[in-house]
Short mmCIF file of C-alpha atoms in Angstrom, two decimals:
data_model
loop_
_atom_site.label_atom_id
_atom_site.label_comp_id
_atom_site.label_asym_id
_atom_site.label_seq_id
_atom_site.Cartn_x
_atom_site.Cartn_y
_atom_site.Cartn_z
CA UNK A 1 91.43 91.80 87.77
CA UNK A 2 94.25 89.45 85.85
CA UNK A 3 96.14 86.51 87.83
CA UNK A 4 99.90 86.96 87.61
CA UNK A 5 101.60 84.20 86.43
CA UNK A 6 103.02 81.81 89.51
CA UNK A 7 100.05 83.35 91.78
CA UNK A 8 97.50 80.34 91.03
CA UNK A 9 99.52 77.70 92.70
CA UNK A 10 100.76 79.23 95.21
CA UNK A 11 97.74 81.25 96.40
CA UNK A 12 94.31 79.08 95.63
CA UNK A 13 92.11 82.28 96.87
CA UNK A 14 93.16 85.21 94.40
CA UNK A 15 92.79 88.48 96.05
CA UNK A 16 91.21 91.54 94.50
CA UNK A 17 94.39 93.32 93.85
CA UNK A 18 98.19 92.07 92.60
CA UNK A 19 101.24 93.67 91.73
CA UNK A 20 102.15 95.22 88.52
CA UNK A 21 105.33 93.02 89.02
CA UNK A 22 103.68 89.69 89.60
CA UNK A 23 105.12 88.20 86.63
CA UNK A 24 108.97 89.33 87.52
CA UNK A 25 108.70 88.01 91.26
CA UNK A 26 106.98 84.78 90.49
CA UNK A 27 109.68 83.88 87.58
CA UNK A 28 112.33 84.33 90.78
CA UNK A 29 110.42 81.83 92.54
CA UNK A 30 108.53 84.67 95.08
CA UNK A 31 106.10 83.44 98.21
CA UNK A 32 103.49 85.55 98.51
CA UNK A 33 101.40 87.31 101.11
CA UNK A 34 97.91 89.08 101.39
CA UNK A 35 98.13 92.47 102.38
CA UNK A 36 94.87 94.64 102.16
CA UNK A 37 93.81 92.46 99.60
CA UNK A 38 96.56 92.96 97.42
CA UNK A 39 99.25 89.76 96.57
CA UNK A 40 102.86 91.12 97.30
CA UNK A 41 105.92 88.94 97.50
CA UNK A 42 106.57 87.73 101.19
CA UNK A 43 110.53 86.04 100.57
CA UNK A 44 112.17 84.64 97.96
CA UNK A 45 114.63 81.62 97.48
CA UNK A 46 117.79 81.85 99.74
CA UNK A 47 120.77 81.91 96.94
CA UNK A 48 122.84 78.99 96.78
CA UNK A 49 125.92 79.99 98.26
CA UNK A 50 124.11 81.12 101.74
CA UNK A 51 124.01 78.66 104.60
CA UNK A 52 120.59 77.42 104.99
CA UNK A 53 121.25 77.95 108.35
CA UNK A 54 120.34 81.50 108.46
CA UNK A 55 117.16 81.44 106.59
CA UNK A 56 115.75 83.47 103.40
CA UNK A 57 114.18 86.53 105.65
CA UNK A 58 117.64 87.13 107.87
CA UNK A 59 119.68 86.98 104.75
CA UNK A 60 117.05 89.73 103.10
CA UNK A 61 117.35 91.69 106.50
CA UNK A 62 121.33 91.67 106.13
CA UNK A 63 121.53 92.74 102.83
CA UNK A 64 119.40 95.47 103.12
CA UNK A 65 121.17 96.72 106.31
CA UNK A 66 124.49 96.60 103.95
CA UNK A 67 123.95 97.34 100.50
CA UNK A 68 120.11 97.87 99.09
CA UNK A 69 116.53 95.98 98.73
CA UNK A 70 114.12 96.59 96.11
CA UNK A 71 110.51 96.30 98.42
CA UNK A 72 107.03 95.90 96.25
CA UNK A 73 104.48 97.67 98.70
CA UNK A 74 101.81 98.16 96.44
CA UNK A 75 99.80 96.99 99.15
CA UNK A 76 99.59 100.55 100.53
CA UNK A 77 96.15 102.03 100.15
CA UNK A 78 96.40 105.45 98.21
CA UNK A 79 93.71 108.28 98.01
CA UNK A 80 93.10 111.09 96.49
CA UNK A 81 91.54 114.64 97.25
CA UNK A 82 90.39 116.61 94.64
CA UNK A 83 88.43 119.79 93.53
CA UNK A 84 89.01 123.47 93.84
CA UNK A 85 89.04 123.44 97.97
CA UNK A 86 91.26 119.94 98.14
CA UNK A 87 94.54 121.55 100.00
CA UNK A 88 91.61 123.84 102.71
CA UNK A 89 89.82 120.53 103.54
CA UNK A 90 93.06 118.04 103.58
CA UNK A 91 94.65 120.70 105.73
CA UNK A 92 92.29 119.49 108.34
CA UNK A 93 93.01 116.16 108.85
CA UNK A 94 96.80 116.10 107.82
CA UNK A 95 99.73 117.21 109.77
CA UNK A 96 102.10 118.29 107.23
CA UNK A 97 101.86 122.03 105.87
CA UNK A 98 100.33 122.02 102.22
CA UNK A 99 100.32 125.62 101.62
CA UNK A 100 104.24 125.00 102.14
CA UNK A 101 104.64 122.57 99.55
CA UNK A 102 105.03 123.15 96.25
CA UNK A 103 103.49 121.03 92.98
CA UNK A 104 105.71 117.63 92.84
CA UNK A 105 106.66 117.91 96.84
CA UNK A 106 106.34 114.34 98.94
CA UNK A 107 105.88 114.97 102.76
CA UNK A 108 105.63 112.14 105.18
CA UNK A 109 102.08 113.32 107.35
CA UNK A 110 99.90 111.77 109.91
CA UNK A 111 95.96 111.25 109.52
CA UNK A 112 94.30 112.67 112.41
CA UNK A 113 91.03 112.36 113.29
CA UNK A 114 88.23 115.17 114.80
CA UNK A 115 90.42 114.62 118.10
CA UNK A 116 93.76 115.14 117.01
CA UNK A 117 94.08 111.35 117.13
CA UNK A 118 96.44 109.47 114.64
CA UNK A 119 94.67 107.18 112.36
CA UNK A 120 97.24 106.39 110.21
CA UNK A 121 100.41 107.63 108.54
CA UNK A 122 100.93 108.80 104.95
CA UNK A 123 103.30 110.20 101.90
CA UNK A 124 101.53 112.88 100.70
CA UNK A 125 102.10 114.04 97.15
CA UNK A 126 100.94 117.24 95.67
CA UNK A 127 99.87 117.64 92.05
CA UNK A 128 98.43 120.08 90.10
CA UNK A 129 94.96 118.72 90.52
CA UNK A 130 94.94 116.60 93.50
CA UNK A 131 96.29 115.76 96.82
CA UNK A 132 97.65 112.36 96.54
CA UNK A 133 97.86 110.38 100.09
CA UNK A 134 99.76 107.02 100.42
CA UNK A 135 98.60 105.52 103.42
CA UNK A 136 100.43 102.87 105.51
CA UNK A 137 96.93 100.27 104.55
CA UNK A 138 96.82 99.68 108.59
CA UNK A 139 92.99 100.20 109.44
CA UNK A 140 92.05 100.95 106.06
CA UNK A 141 88.05 100.29 105.84
CA UNK A 142 88.09 102.57 109.23
CA UNK A 143 90.04 105.36 107.79
CA UNK A 144 88.25 105.38 104.73
CA UNK A 145 84.76 105.35 106.81
CA UNK A 146 86.28 108.41 108.70
CA UNK A 147 87.45 110.37 105.94
CA UNK A 148 84.28 109.31 103.44
CA UNK A 149 81.93 110.71 106.18
CA UNK A 150 84.41 113.79 107.04
CA UNK A 151 84.06 114.81 103.15
CA UNK A 152 80.65 114.17 102.98
CA UNK A 153 79.91 116.79 106.14
CA UNK A 154 82.12 119.76 105.09
CA UNK A 155 80.57 119.23 101.45
CA UNK A 156 77.26 120.04 103.58
CA UNK A 157 78.88 123.42 103.82
CA UNK A 158 79.58 124.33 100.17
CA UNK A 159 83.03 123.55 100.33
CA UNK A 160 84.24 122.03 96.71
CA UNK A 161 85.81 118.62 97.57
CA UNK A 162 85.33 115.22 96.55
CA UNK A 163 86.94 112.00 97.91
CA UNK A 164 88.54 108.81 95.67
CA UNK A 165 90.94 105.60 95.48
CA UNK A 166 93.91 106.89 93.67
CA UNK A 167 94.99 105.75 90.57
CA UNK A 168 98.61 105.92 91.90
CA UNK A 169 98.63 102.20 93.40
CA UNK A 170 102.15 101.01 92.12
CA UNK A 171 104.66 101.70 94.41
CA UNK A 172 108.10 100.44 94.98
CA UNK A 173 110.79 101.18 97.77
CA UNK A 174 114.16 101.12 97.58
CA UNK A 175 116.05 101.22 100.87
CA UNK A 176 119.72 100.74 102.37
CA UNK A 177 122.57 102.94 102.31
CA UNK A 178 123.20 101.50 98.96
CA UNK A 179 119.92 102.81 97.80
CA UNK A 180 120.77 106.14 95.92
CA UNK A 181 124.20 103.80 94.08
CA UNK A 182 121.74 101.54 92.96
CA UNK A 183 119.30 103.58 91.46
CA UNK A 184 121.77 105.89 89.58
CA UNK A 185 123.36 102.37 87.98
CA UNK A 186 119.65 101.20 87.25
CA UNK A 187 118.98 104.66 85.69
CA UNK A 188 122.40 104.74 83.63
CA UNK A 189 121.66 100.94 82.23
CA UNK A 190 118.20 102.03 81.29
CA UNK A 191 119.24 105.29 79.64
CA UNK A 192 122.02 103.16 77.47
CA UNK A 193 118.74 100.71 76.55
CA UNK A 194 116.19 101.01 73.61
CA UNK A 195 113.68 102.02 75.40
CA UNK A 196 115.12 104.58 78.37
CA UNK A 197 114.01 105.35 81.41
CA UNK A 198 114.61 108.70 82.55
CA UNK A 199 113.19 111.39 85.53
CA UNK A 200 110.83 114.10 84.78
CA UNK A 201 110.83 117.41 86.98
CA UNK A 202 106.77 117.35 87.91
CA UNK A 203 104.73 119.43 85.58
CA UNK A 204 107.48 120.22 82.87
CA UNK A 205 109.10 118.06 80.01
CA UNK A 206 112.41 118.69 81.17
CA UNK A 207 114.35 115.54 81.73
CA UNK A 208 116.81 115.00 84.56
CA UNK A 209 119.91 112.74 83.84
CA UNK A 210 120.92 109.97 86.42
CA UNK A 211 123.10 112.17 87.84
CA UNK A 212 121.19 113.94 89.45
CA UNK A 213 120.74 111.23 92.08
CA UNK A 214 124.14 111.93 93.36
CA UNK A 215 123.16 115.50 95.35
CA UNK A 216 120.29 113.56 96.97
CA UNK A 217 121.46 112.57 100.38
CA UNK A 218 118.56 109.62 101.31
CA UNK A 219 118.66 106.22 101.96
CA UNK A 220 115.16 105.35 101.01
CA UNK A 221 113.27 106.33 97.13
#
């Protein structure tokens, strides 16, 4: 663990994890919150042109509703299910149908216990080697205990599957009615820089140009 710049003064009790963008958020004067043992930015100073009466939180809320805002949600807990029988086992506690997903697809799902009760919600990402599950992080300890015991139980019947923490734990959310335009503009700007960032299709080396975002009707990325 490397303590990010600006965290030491704001958070004397350092958490176990920190966002990869902590230095960037600290440079913009972020105040910090600890969620799931991860330090993430909570609020930022109010722009000088705004009235102090509304408060930074209300300003951020209004900005998101009218335009777009970038959220660091790296506090979410990611899990990886891998092994030859990963989809068979994951289908038993996920509400999305993995058999209908293609490599690279992402679907929203709920995580259920053996009685059908919702333990958490998540985004499920299908890769060539694993089923990646990004949970909200609510009651993460109970969820990990249950899934760990469940995987151990099914392995006794000869199923080849394993469960572990996902290395895909850096998560950003761009939300608001202007999210698509903001992402497209950022990608165009980065494409012209010395270190261009481009979109790639899963499992292929074919690069997608930023204009492909125009065909996506979603408000969040």
